CSV table of C-alpha atoms in Angstrom, one decimal:
chain,number,residue,atom,x,y,z
A,1,MET,CA,-7.5,-15.6,-33.7
A,2,ARG,CA,-6.1,-14.7,-30.3
A,3,ARG,CA,-8.6,-15.5,-27.5
A,4,VAL,CA,-8.4,-15.4,-23.8
A,5,LEU,CA,-11.0,-17.5,-21.9
A,6,MET,CA,-11.9,-17.7,-18.2
A,7,LEU,CA,-13.8,-21.0,-17.7
A,8,THR,CA,-15.9,-20.7,-14.6
A,9,LEU,CA,-17.7,-23.7,-13.1
A,10,GLY,CA,-21.1,-22.6,-12.2
A,11,ILE,CA,-21.0,-24.1,-15.0
A,12,MET,CA,-20.3,-21.4,-17.6
A,13,VAL,CA,-17.8,-20.0,-20.1
A,14,MET,CA,-17.0,-16.4,-20.6
A,15,LEU,CA,-14.8,-14.4,-23.0
A,16,LEU,CA,-12.8,-11.7,-21.4
A,17,ILE,CA,-13.7,-8.2,-22.6
A,18,VAL,CA,-11.0,-5.6,-22.2
A,19,GLY,CA,-12.9,-2.3,-22.7
A,20,ALA,CA,-13.4,-0.3,-19.5
A,21,HIS,CA,-15.4,2.7,-18.2
A,22,PRO,CA,-13.1,5.6,-17.4
A,23,ALA,CA,-12.4,6.5,-13.8
A,24,PRO,CA,-13.2,10.1,-12.6
A,25,GLU,CA,-10.3,12.5,-13.3
A,26,GLN,CA,-7.9,12.4,-10.3
A,27,ASP,CA,-4.6,14.0,-9.3
A,28,PHE,CA,-2.2,11.0,-9.2
A,29,THR,CA,0.8,12.7,-7.8
A,30,ALA,CA,2.3,12.7,-4.3
A,31,SER,CA,4.9,15.2,-3.0
A,32,VAL,CA,8.2,14.1,-1.5
A,33,ARG,CA,11.1,15.8,0.1
A,34,VAL,CA,14.4,14.5,1.7
A,35,ILE,CA,16.2,15.6,4.9
A,36,HIS,CA,19.6,14.3,5.9
A,37,LEU,CA,20.1,13.9,9.6
A,38,SER,CA,22.8,11.2,9.8
A,39,PRO,CA,25.8,13.1,11.4
A,40,ASN,CA,28.6,11.0,9.9
A,41,ALA,CA,27.2,10.0,6.5
A,42,GLU,CA,28.5,12.0,3.6
A,43,ASN,CA,27.4,12.2,-0.1
A,44,VAL,CA,24.1,10.4,0.4
A,45,SER,CA,22.0,9.8,-2.7
A,46,VAL,CA,18.3,8.9,-2.9
A,47,GLU,CA,16.3,7.2,-5.7
A,48,LEU,CA,12.7,6.0,-5.9
A,49,HIS,CA,12.1,2.7,-7.8
A,50,PRO,CA,8.4,2.1,-8.6
A,51,MET,CA,7.5,-1.6,-7.9
A,52,LEU,CA,5.4,-1.8,-11.1
A,53,GLU,CA,7.2,-3.2,-14.1
A,54,GLY,CA,7.7,-0.6,-16.9
A,55,MET,CA,7.9,2.5,-14.7
A,56,GLU,CA,11.3,4.2,-14.6
A,57,PRO,CA,13.2,5.2,-11.4
A,58,VAL,CA,12.7,8.7,-10.1
A,59,VAL,CA,16.1,10.5,-9.7
A,60,GLN,CA,16.5,14.2,-8.9
A,61,ASP,CA,19.7,16.2,-9.0
A,62,GLU,CA,18.7,17.6,-5.6
A,63,TRP,CA,18.6,14.1,-4.1
A,64,SER,CA,22.3,13.3,-4.9
A,65,ASN,CA,25.4,13.9,-2.8
A,66,LEU,CA,23.4,15.1,0.2
A,67,GLN,CA,25.4,16.3,3.2
A,68,TYR,CA,24.4,16.4,6.9
A,69,LEU,CA,21.5,18.7,7.5
A,70,ASP,CA,20.8,19.2,3.8
A,71,ARG,CA,17.1,19.2,3.0
A,72,THR,CA,15.2,19.5,-0.3
A,73,ASP,CA,12.0,21.2,-1.4
A,74,PHE,CA,9.0,19.0,-2.1
A,75,SER,CA,9.0,17.4,-5.5
A,76,GLU,CA,6.0,15.8,-7.2
A,77,VAL,CA,6.2,12.1,-8.1
A,78,GLY,CA,3.7,9.5,-9.2
A,79,SER,CA,1.6,8.0,-6.5
A,80,THR,CA,2.5,4.3,-6.5
A,81,GLN,CA,4.3,1.7,-4.4
A,82,VAL,CA,8.0,2.4,-4.6
A,83,GLU,CA,11.2,1.2,-3.1
A,84,VAL,CA,13.3,4.0,-1.6
A,85,LEU,CA,17.0,3.4,-2.2
A,86,VAL,CA,19.4,5.4,-0.1
A,87,THR,CA,23.1,4.9,-1.0
A,88,VAL,CA,26.2,6.0,1.0
A,89,ASP,CA,29.8,4.7,1.0
A,90,GLY,CA,28.9,2.0,-1.5
A,91,MET,CA,26.1,0.6,0.7
A,92,THR,CA,22.4,0.8,-0.2
A,93,VAL,CA,19.5,0.8,2.3
A,94,ARG,CA,16.0,0.0,1.0
A,95,GLU,CA,12.6,0.8,2.3
A,96,THR,CA,9.2,0.1,0.6
A,97,VAL,CA,6.4,2.6,0.8
A,98,THR,CA,3.1,3.3,-1.0
A,99,PHE,CA,2.8,7.0,-2.0
A,100,GLU,CA,-0.8,7.9,-2.0
A,101,PRO,CA,-2.3,10.5,-4.3
A,102,GLN,CA,-2.3,14.1,-3.1
A,103,MET,CA,-0.3,13.2,0.1
A,104,TYR,CA,3.0,14.7,1.3
A,105,TYR,CA,6.0,12.6,2.5
A,106,THR,CA,9.4,13.3,4.1
A,107,ILE,CA,12.2,10.8,3.6
A,108,THR,CA,14.4,11.2,6.7
A,109,ILE,CA,18.0,9.8,6.7
A,110,THR,CA,19.0,9.0,10.3
A,111,GLY,CA,21.3,7.0,12.5
A,112,VAL,CA,25.1,6.7,12.3
A,113,MET,CA,27.4,4.9,10.0
A,114,VAL,CA,29.0,2.0,11.9
A,115,PRO,CA,32.3,0.9,10.3
A,116,GLU,CA,33.3,-2.8,10.1
A,117,ASP,CA,36.6,-1.9,11.9
A,118,MET,CA,34.9,0.0,14.7
A,119,GLU,CA,36.6,-2.0,17.5
A,120,GLN,CA,40.0,-1.2,16.0
A,121,ARG,CA,39.1,2.5,15.6
A,122,ALA,CA,37.8,2.6,19.2
A,123,GLU,CA,41.1,1.2,20.5
A,124,GLU,CA,43.0,3.9,18.6
A,125,ASP,CA,40.6,6.6,19.8
A,126,ASP,CA,39.8,5.6,23.4
A,127,GLU,CA,38.1,8.8,24.5
A,128,GLY,CA,36.8,9.9,21.0
A,129,PHE,CA,33.9,9.4,18.7
A,130,PHE,CA,34.4,5.7,17.9
A,131,ALA,CA,34.8,4.7,21.5
A,132,TRP,CA,31.5,6.5,22.2
A,133,LEU,CA,30.0,4.7,19.2
A,134,GLN,CA,31.2,1.3,20.4
A,135,ASP,CA,29.7,1.9,23.8
A,136,LEU,CA,26.4,3.0,22.1
A,137,VAL,CA,26.1,-0.2,20.0
A,138,THR,CA,27.0,-2.8,22.6
A,139,SER,CA,24.7,-5.5,21.2
A,140,ASP,CA,23.3,-6.5,17.8
A,141,ASP,CA,19.9,-5.0,18.8
A,142,GLU,CA,21.5,-1.6,19.6
A,143,THR,CA,23.5,-1.7,16.4
A,144,GLU,CA,20.3,-2.2,14.4
A,145,ARG,CA,18.5,0.5,16.3
A,146,TYR,CA,21.2,3.2,15.8
A,147,GLN,CA,22.7,2.3,12.5
A,148,PHE,CA,22.3,4.4,9.3
A,149,GLN,CA,18.7,4.0,8.1
A,150,VAL,CA,15.9,5.6,6.2
A,151,ARG,CA,12.5,6.5,7.7
A,152,ILE,CA,9.5,7.8,5.8
A,153,HIS,CA,7.0,10.2,7.5
A,154,GLN,CA,3.6,11.1,6.1
A,155,ASP,CA,3.0,14.8,6.5
A,156,GLU,CA,-0.4,16.0,7.6
A,157,LEU,CA,-1.9,19.1,6.0
A,158,ASP,CA,-5.5,18.9,7.3
A,159,PRO,CA,-7.1,22.4,7.9
A,160,MET,CA,-7.2,23.9,11.4
A,161,ASP,CA,-8.5,27.1,13.0
A,162,ALA,CA,-6.7,30.3,12.1
A,163,ASN,CA,-5.3,30.8,15.6
A,164,ASP,CA,-4.0,27.2,16.0
A,165,LYS,CA,-0.6,25.7,15.3
A,166,ARG,CA,0.2,22.0,14.7
A,167,PHE,CA,3.4,20.3,15.8
A,168,ARG,CA,5.1,16.9,15.4
A,169,LEU,CA,8.3,15.8,17.1
A,170,VAL,CA,10.8,13.4,15.4
A,171,HIS,CA,13.8,12.0,17.5
A,172,ALA,CA,16.8,11.5,15.3
A,173,SER,CA,19.6,12.1,17.7
A,174,PRO,CA,21.5,8.8,18.5
A,175,GLY,CA,22.4,8.3,22.1
A,176,THR,CA,20.1,11.1,23.4
A,177,ASP,CA,17.5,10.4,26.0
A,178,SER,CA,13.8,10.6,25.3
A,179,VAL,CA,12.5,14.1,24.6
A,180,SER,CA,9.4,16.2,25.2
A,181,LEU,CA,8.2,19.4,23.7
A,182,ALA,CA,6.6,22.0,25.9
A,183,TYR,CA,5.9,25.7,26.4
A,184,ALA,CA,8.2,27.5,28.8
A,185,GLY,CA,6.6,27.8,32.2
A,186,GLU,CA,4.1,25.1,31.6
A,187,GLU,CA,4.3,21.9,33.6
A,188,ASP,CA,2.5,19.7,31.0
A,189,PRO,CA,4.3,19.1,27.7
A,190,VAL,CA,2.6,19.4,24.3
A,191,ILE,CA,4.4,16.2,23.3
A,192,SER,CA,6.1,13.8,25.7
A,193,GLY,CA,8.4,10.8,25.9
A,194,ILE,CA,9.7,10.4,22.3
A,195,ASP,CA,12.7,8.0,22.0
A,196,PHE,CA,15.3,7.8,19.3
A,197,GLY,CA,13.7,6.6,16.0
A,198,GLU,CA,10.2,7.5,17.0
A,199,GLU,CA,7.9,10.3,15.8
A,200,SER,CA,5.0,11.7,17.7
A,201,SER,CA,1.5,12.2,16.3
A,202,TYR,CA,0.6,15.7,15.3
A,203,VAL,CA,-0.7,17.9,18.1
A,204,THR,CA,-2.8,21.0,17.5
A,205,THR,CA,-2.7,23.8,20.0
A,206,ASP,CA,-3.7,27.4,20.3
A,207,GLN,CA,-1.1,28.1,23.1
A,208,THR,CA,1.4,30.9,22.6
A,209,GLY,CA,4.9,31.4,24.1
A,210,GLU,CA,8.4,30.1,23.9
A,211,LEU,CA,8.8,26.4,22.9
A,212,GLU,CA,11.4,24.3,24.6
A,213,LEU,CA,12.7,20.7,24.5
A,214,ARG,CA,13.0,18.8,27.7
A,215,ILE,CA,15.7,16.2,27.7
A,216,ALA,CA,16.8,14.2,30.8
A,217,GLY,CA,15.3,16.8,33.1
A,218,SER,CA,16.8,19.8,31.4
A,219,SER,CA,14.8,22.5,29.5
A,220,ILE,CA,16.4,24.0,26.4
A,221,SER,CA,14.8,26.8,24.3
A,222,ILE,CA,14.2,25.6,20.8
A,223,GLN,CA,15.1,29.1,19.4
A,224,ASP,CA,18.5,28.8,21.1
A,225,MET,CA,19.1,25.4,19.5
A,226,LEU,CA,18.0,26.1,15.9
A,227,ALA,CA,20.7,25.2,13.4
A,228,ASP,CA,19.9,28.0,11.0
A,229,ALA,CA,17.8,31.2,10.8
A,230,GLU,CA,15.2,32.0,13.4
A,231,ILE,CA,11.8,30.7,12.8
A,232,ASP,CA,8.5,32.3,13.9
A,233,PHE,CA,6.0,29.7,14.9
A,234,THR,CA,3.2,31.3,12.9
A,235,GLU,CA,-0.4,30.6,13.7
A,236,GLY,CA,-2.2,28.5,11.1
A,237,ARG,CA,1.0,26.6,10.2
A,238,ILE,CA,2.2,23.0,10.6
A,239,TYR,CA,5.7,22.1,11.8
A,240,THR,CA,7.9,19.1,12.4
A,241,VAL,CA,10.5,19.6,15.1
A,242,TYR,CA,13.5,17.3,14.5
A,243,LEU,CA,15.9,16.6,17.4
A,244,ALA,CA,19.2,15.9,15.5
A,245,GLY,CA,22.9,15.5,16.1
A,246,MET,CA,24.7,13.2,18.5
A,247,ALA,CA,25.0,13.0,22.3
A,248,PHE,CA,28.8,12.6,21.7
A,249,GLN,CA,30.2,16.1,22.3
A,250,PRO,CA,26.6,17.5,22.5
A,251,ASP,CA,27.9,21.1,22.4
A,252,ASN,CA,29.8,20.6,19.2
A,253,GLU,CA,28.6,23.1,16.6
A,254,GLU,CA,28.8,20.7,13.7
A,255,THR,CA,27.5,17.4,15.1
A,256,GLY,CA,26.3,18.1,18.6
A,257,ILE,CA,22.6,18.1,19.6
A,258,HIS,CA,20.5,20.7,17.9
A,259,VAL,CA,17.1,21.2,16.4
A,260,GLU,CA,15.7,21.5,12.9
A,261,VAL,CA,12.2,22.9,12.5
A,262,ILE,CA,10.6,22.5,9.2
A,263,ALA,CA,7.2,23.7,8.0
A,264,ASP,CA,5.3,20.7,6.6
A,265,GLU,CA,3.1,22.5,4.1
A,266,PRO,CA,5.0,23.7,1.0
A,267,ASP,CA,3.3,27.1,0.7
A,268,PRO,CA,4.4,29.8,1.5
A,269,MET,CA,7.8,28.7,3.0
A,270,GLU,CA,8.8,26.1,0.5
A,271,GLY,CA,7.9,25.5,-3.1
A,272,VAL,CA,6.9,22.3,-4.7
A,273,ARG,CA,9.2,21.3,-7.6
A,274,ARG,CA,7.6,19.1,-10.2
A,275,SER,CA,9.4,15.9,-11.0
A,276,THR,CA,11.0,15.7,-14.5
A,277,ALA,CA,11.5,11.9,-14.2
A,278,PRO,CA,10.0,9.6,-16.8
A,279,ILE,CA,7.2,8.7,-14.4
A,280,ALA,CA,5.6,12.1,-15.2
A,281,GLY,CA,4.3,13.6,-18.3
A,282,GLU,CA,5.6,16.7,-20.1
A,283,ASP,CA,3.7,19.0,-17.8
A,284,GLY,CA,5.3,17.3,-14.8
A,285,ARG,CA,2.1,15.5,-13.8
A,286,ALA,CA,1.8,11.8,-13.7
A,287,GLN,CA,-0.1,10.2,-16.5
A,288,ALA,CA,-3.5,9.1,-15.4
A,289,GLU,CA,-3.3,5.7,-17.2
A,290,ASP,CA,-0.3,4.8,-15.1
A,291,PHE,CA,-2.4,4.9,-12.0
A,292,ILE,CA,-5.6,3.1,-13.1
A,293,ALA,CA,-6.7,-0.4,-12.5
A,294,SER,CA,-9.7,-2.1,-14.2
A,295,VAL,CA,-12.3,-4.1,-12.3
A,296,ARG,CA,-15.3,-6.2,-13.2
A,297,ILE,CA,-17.7,-8.3,-11.1
A,298,ILE,CA,-19.5,-11.6,-11.7
A,299,ASN,CA,-22.1,-13.1,-9.4
A,300,LEU,CA,-21.7,-16.9,-9.2
A,301,SER,CA,-23.5,-17.5,-5.9
A,302,PRO,CA,-26.6,-19.4,-6.9
A,303,ASN,CA,-28.9,-18.2,-4.1
A,304,ALA,CA,-27.5,-14.7,-3.5
A,305,GLU,CA,-29.9,-12.1,-4.8
A,306,SER,CA,-29.5,-8.3,-5.2
A,307,VAL,CA,-25.8,-8.3,-4.3
A,308,SER,CA,-24.0,-4.9,-4.1
A,309,VAL,CA,-20.3,-4.2,-4.3
A,310,GLU,CA,-18.3,-1.1,-3.2
A,311,LEU,CA,-14.5,-0.4,-3.1
A,312,HIS,CA,-13.3,1.5,-0.1
A,313,PRO,CA,-9.7,2.8,-0.5
A,314,THR,CA,-7.8,2.3,2.8
A,315,SER,CA,-6.5,5.9,2.4
A,316,GLU,CA,-8.9,8.2,4.2
A,317,HIS,CA,-8.2,10.8,1.6
A,318,MET,CA,-9.7,8.8,-1.3
A,319,ASP,CA,-13.4,8.4,-1.9
A,320,ARG,CA,-15.3,5.1,-1.9
A,321,ILE,CA,-16.0,3.7,-5.4
A,322,THR,CA,-19.2,2.3,-6.7
A,323,TYR,CA,-21.1,2.2,-9.9
A,324,GLU,CA,-24.8,1.7,-10.6
A,325,GLU,CA,-24.0,-1.5,-12.5
A,326,TRP,CA,-22.4,-2.9,-9.3
A,327,ASN,CA,-25.8,-2.8,-7.4
A,328,GLU,CA,-28.6,-5.4,-7.3
A,329,LEU,CA,-26.5,-8.1,-9.0
A,330,GLN,CA,-28.4,-11.3,-9.6
A,331,TYR,CA,-27.0,-14.8,-10.2
A,332,LEU,CA,-24.9,-14.9,-13.3
A,333,ASP,CA,-24.9,-11.2,-13.8
A,334,ARG,CA,-21.5,-9.8,-14.8
A,335,THR,CA,-20.3,-6.3,-15.5
A,336,GLU,CA,-18.0,-4.7,-17.9
A,337,PHE,CA,-14.6,-3.6,-16.8
A,338,PHE,CA,-14.6,-0.2,-14.9
A,339,ASP,CA,-11.5,1.9,-14.3
A,340,VAL,CA,-10.7,2.7,-10.7
A,341,GLU,CA,-7.8,4.3,-9.0
A,342,SER,CA,-4.9,1.9,-8.2
A,343,ALA,CA,-4.7,1.7,-4.5
A,344,GLN,CA,-5.1,-0.7,-1.5
A,345,MET,CA,-8.8,-1.4,-1.3
A,346,ASP,CA,-11.4,-3.0,0.9
A,347,VAL,CA,-13.9,-4.8,-1.3
A,348,LEU,CA,-17.3,-4.6,0.5
A,349,VAL,CA,-20.0,-7.0,-0.7
A,350,THR,CA,-23.5,-6.8,0.7
A,351,VAL,CA,-26.3,-9.3,0.5
A,352,ASP,CA,-29.3,-9.9,2.7
A,353,GLY,CA,-28.1,-7.2,5.2
A,354,ILE,CA,-24.7,-9.0,5.6
A,355,THR,CA,-21.5,-7.3,4.5
A,356,ILE,CA,-18.3,-9.3,3.9
A,357,GLN,CA,-14.9,-7.6,3.3
A,358,GLU,CA,-11.8,-8.5,1.4
A,359,ARG,CA,-8.6,-6.4,1.1
A,360,VAL,CA,-6.6,-6.2,-2.1
A,361,ASN,CA,-3.9,-4.1,-3.6
A,362,MET,CA,-5.0,-3.0,-7.1
A,363,ASP,CA,-1.9,-2.3,-9.0
A,364,PRO,CA,-1.8,0.3,-11.9
A,365,ARG,CA,-2.6,-0.9,-15.4
A,366,MET,CA,-3.8,-4.3,-14.1
A,367,HIS,CA,-7.2,-6.0,-14.6
A,368,TYR,CA,-9.2,-7.7,-11.8
A,369,THR,CA,-12.3,-9.9,-11.6
A,370,ILE,CA,-14.3,-9.8,-8.4
A,371,THR,CA,-16.1,-13.1,-8.2
A,372,LEU,CA,-19.0,-13.7,-5.8
A,373,THR,CA,-19.2,-17.4,-4.9
A,374,GLY,CA,-20.5,-19.9,-2.4
A,375,LEU,CA,-24.0,-20.1,-0.8
A,376,VAL,CA,-25.9,-17.8,1.4
A,377,VAL,CA,-26.8,-19.9,4.4
A,378,PRO,CA,-29.9,-18.7,6.4
A,379,GLU,CA,-30.1,-18.9,10.2
A,380,GLU,CA,-33.2,-21.1,9.9
A,381,LEU,CA,-31.4,-23.7,7.7
A,382,GLU,CA,-32.5,-26.6,9.8
A,383,GLN,CA,-36.2,-25.6,9.6
A,384,ARG,CA,-36.0,-25.1,5.9
A,385,ALA,CA,-34.3,-28.4,5.4
A,386,GLU,CA,-37.0,-30.3,7.4
A,387,GLU,CA,-39.6,-28.8,5.2
A,388,ASP,CA,-37.6,-29.6,2.1
A,389,ASP,CA,-35.7,-32.7,3.1
A,390,GLU,CA,-35.1,-34.0,-0.5
A,391,GLY,CA,-34.7,-30.6,-2.1
A,392,PHE,CA,-32.3,-27.8,-2.2
A,393,TRP,CA,-32.2,-26.9,1.5
A,394,GLY,CA,-31.8,-30.5,2.5
A,395,TRP,CA,-28.8,-30.7,0.2
A,396,VAL,CA,-27.4,-27.5,1.7
A,397,ARG,CA,-27.8,-28.9,5.2
A,398,ASP,CA,-26.0,-32.0,4.3
A,399,LEU,CA,-23.2,-30.0,2.7
A,400,PHE,CA,-22.6,-27.9,5.8
A,401,THR,CA,-23.4,-30.4,8.6
A,402,GLY,CA,-21.9,-33.7,7.5
A,403,ASP,CA,-18.9,-35.5,8.9
A,404,ASP,CA,-16.7,-33.0,7.0
A,405,PRO,CA,-18.5,-29.6,7.3
A,406,ALA,CA,-17.6,-27.3,4.4
A,407,ASP,CA,-17.4,-23.7,5.6
A,408,GLU,CA,-15.6,-22.9,2.4
A,409,TYR,CA,-18.9,-23.2,0.6
A,410,ARG,CA,-20.3,-20.2,2.4
A,411,PHE,CA,-20.9,-17.0,0.4
A,412,GLN,CA,-17.6,-15.2,-0.1
A,413,VAL,CA,-15.7,-12.8,-2.4
A,414,ARG,CA,-12.7,-13.9,-4.4
A,415,ILE,CA,-10.5,-11.5,-6.4
A,416,HIS,CA,-8.7,-12.8,-9.5
A,417,GLN,CA,-5.9,-10.9,-11.3
A,418,ASP,CA,-6.5,-11.2,-15.1
A,419,GLU,CA,-3.6,-11.6,-17.5
A,420,PHE,CA,-3.5,-9.9,-20.9
A,421,HIS,CA,0.1,-10.6,-22.1
A,422,PRO,CA,0.3,-10.8,-25.9
A,423,LEU,CA,-0.4,-14.1,-27.7
A,424,ASN,CA,0.6,-15.5,-31.1
A,425,ALA,CA,-2.1,-15.2,-33.7
A,426,ASP,CA,-2.9,-19.0,-33.6
A,427,GLU,CA,-3.0,-19.3,-29.8
A,428,MET,CA,-5.5,-19.0,-27.1
A,429,ARG,CA,-5.1,-18.7,-23.3
A,430,ILE,CA,-7.4,-20.5,-20.8
A,431,ARG,CA,-7.9,-20.2,-17.0
A,432,LEU,CA,-10.3,-22.3,-15.0
A,433,VAL,CA,-12.1,-21.1,-11.8
A,434,HIS,CA,-14.1,-23.6,-9.8
A,435,ALA,CA,-17.1,-22.0,-8.2
A,436,SER,CA,-19.6,-24.9,-8.1
A,437,PRO,CA,-20.2,-25.9,-4.4
A,438,GLY,CA,-20.3,-29.6,-3.9
A,439,THR,CA,-18.8,-30.5,-7.3
A,440,ALA,CA,-15.7,-32.6,-7.5
A,441,GLY,CA,-12.4,-31.5,-8.9
A,442,VAL,CA,-12.4,-30.7,-12.6
A,443,ASP,CA,-10.1,-30.9,-15.6
A,444,VAL,CA,-10.2,-29.2,-19.0
A,445,GLY,CA,-9.1,-31.0,-22.1
A,446,PHE,CA,-9.7,-31.3,-25.8
A,447,ALA,CA,-12.2,-34.0,-27.0
A,448,GLY,CA,-10.3,-37.2,-28.1
A,449,ASP,CA,-7.1,-36.2,-26.3
A,450,ASP,CA,-6.2,-38.1,-23.1
A,451,ASP,CA,-4.0,-35.2,-21.9
A,452,THR,CA,-5.5,-32.3,-20.1
A,453,VAL,CA,-5.0,-28.6,-20.6
A,454,ILE,CA,-5.8,-27.9,-17.0
A,455,SER,CA,-6.2,-30.5,-14.3
A,456,GLY,CA,-7.3,-31.1,-10.7
A,457,ILE,CA,-9.0,-27.8,-9.9
A,458,SER,CA,-11.1,-28.1,-6.7
A,459,TYR,CA,-13.8,-25.8,-5.5
A,460,GLY,CA,-12.5,-22.3,-4.6
A,461,GLU,CA,-9.4,-22.7,-6.6
A,462,GLU,CA,-8.3,-21.1,-9.9
A,463,SER,CA,-5.8,-22.5,-12.3
A,464,SER,CA,-2.9,-20.6,-13.7
A,465,TYR,CA,-3.3,-19.4,-17.3
A,466,THR,CA,-2.5,-22.0,-19.9
A,467,THR,CA,-1.5,-21.0,-23.5
A,468,THR,CA,-2.2,-23.5,-26.3
A,469,ASP,CA,-2.3,-23.7,-30.0
A,470,GLN,CA,-4.4,-26.8,-30.0
A,471,ALA,CA,-7.7,-26.8,-32.0
A,472,GLY,CA,-10.8,-28.8,-31.4
A,473,GLU,CA,-13.7,-29.1,-29.0
A,474,LEU,CA,-13.0,-28.2,-25.3
A,475,GLU,CA,-14.6,-30.4,-22.6
A,476,LEU,CA,-14.9,-30.4,-18.8
A,477,ARG,CA,-14.0,-33.6,-17.1
A,478,ILE,CA,-15.7,-34.1,-13.7
A,479,ALA,CA,-15.7,-37.3,-11.7
A,480,GLY,CA,-14.8,-39.4,-14.7
A,481,SER,CA,-17.4,-37.9,-17.1
A,482,SER,CA,-16.6,-35.6,-20.0
A,483,ILE,CA,-19.0,-32.8,-20.8
A,484,SER,CA,-18.7,-30.7,-24.0
A,485,MET,CA,-18.0,-27.0,-23.1
A,486,GLN,CA,-20.3,-25.9,-25.8
A,487,ASP,CA,-23.2,-27.9,-24.3
A,488,VAL,CA,-23.0,-26.2,-21.0
A,489,LEU,CA,-22.6,-22.6,-22.1
A,490,THR,CA,-25.0,-20.3,-20.3
A,491,ASP,CA,-25.1,-17.7,-23.1
A,492,ALA,CA,-24.2,-17.2,-26.8
A,493,ASP,CA,-21.8,-19.5,-28.6
């Protein structure tokens, strides 16, 4: 019989149960587009590689062989942590990002390609592009700042009043001074002082008039600098203004300084193309089970009563998660597994009016146990200990105020990732978690066998999983004594 055990010193043994309550139905897709703003990089290709094992790379035809100023429509992809791989001239640049559900992202390719033989090329072209480039990257810091790179911008689609417009400014023009965005005739800019490689926050305004860029004291009409068709800054829309091109030969029609203005919301100016990559289902939407984690809770804090647990996704666009079974937990209560969205979470645990917080990334298709451990220490500990010198509170006082005070014994939350890899039919897998304050280090072994299955686990630690095909009676070994596991079980055999 295959069995997976988590042995928890409290002291208790529990058998993992893999069933889970389903999470509420969610849209687990993000929308991604690409814009190529690197003036001397040709035939650029972009791929998304999910970090979770078993998920296939996302490759789109439209993301291959991109030329300068090419930009794609939005495509739907699965929301997960991915590595963005951008390849040009046999070189690959990587950037890791977490795509959150129902959010929009722009992958921007910027900077300049710096060849290895730049000095030689600069000597041969003393007044030309490579001489300019050599002057631009005069140190390692400057080379890193201006070289070919990928940046990922999260696009904001929050509602606004019908007569408002929202702008963001991205500086992607190597060698160009800082830039501001303003309305003609107005002294105060809408956005000010954005340097190369920076993006501004979004700014919402109800102003009307002609927009201009202000660079190094000069004012240039955006409409005059647009690289393609005219754009009407319509009320109720959201725009990103990209300063592109190079300060080298700034008036050059192909690579000189110019502006790209893109509407950030896909409708009505741009469509959203559904991904056909293996990460999505037949209908183009990501499969829900690929973006679900499973979570259970066990309360092993002996004097913590009525404990409540909530999960707060760090994304402001996701709702907090709680279940009725996660409230009013008493000592030794444990829940079943519940499905939750896979995301970065703040685990909030509340007891006696005190809330403690622990951050964790819950990966898709993984199982987690939130363990509540340690002791709740009241402010009036000294008074209680005087009244109960030989009892529990006297012991707690000694535990926290001795020569080696043990703050690690205070009430806390620990998060364990559970392992469900397949086993052979005659094997079992064991993990030991030490959650017994004041108890010495513990081993696990089989009765009559001097060797241990797990050894030397101190309070607050968990062992790795150990797989064994041994048979017999398991025992805990603490401070030289051996205790039958069966004798200390807190519930059914």
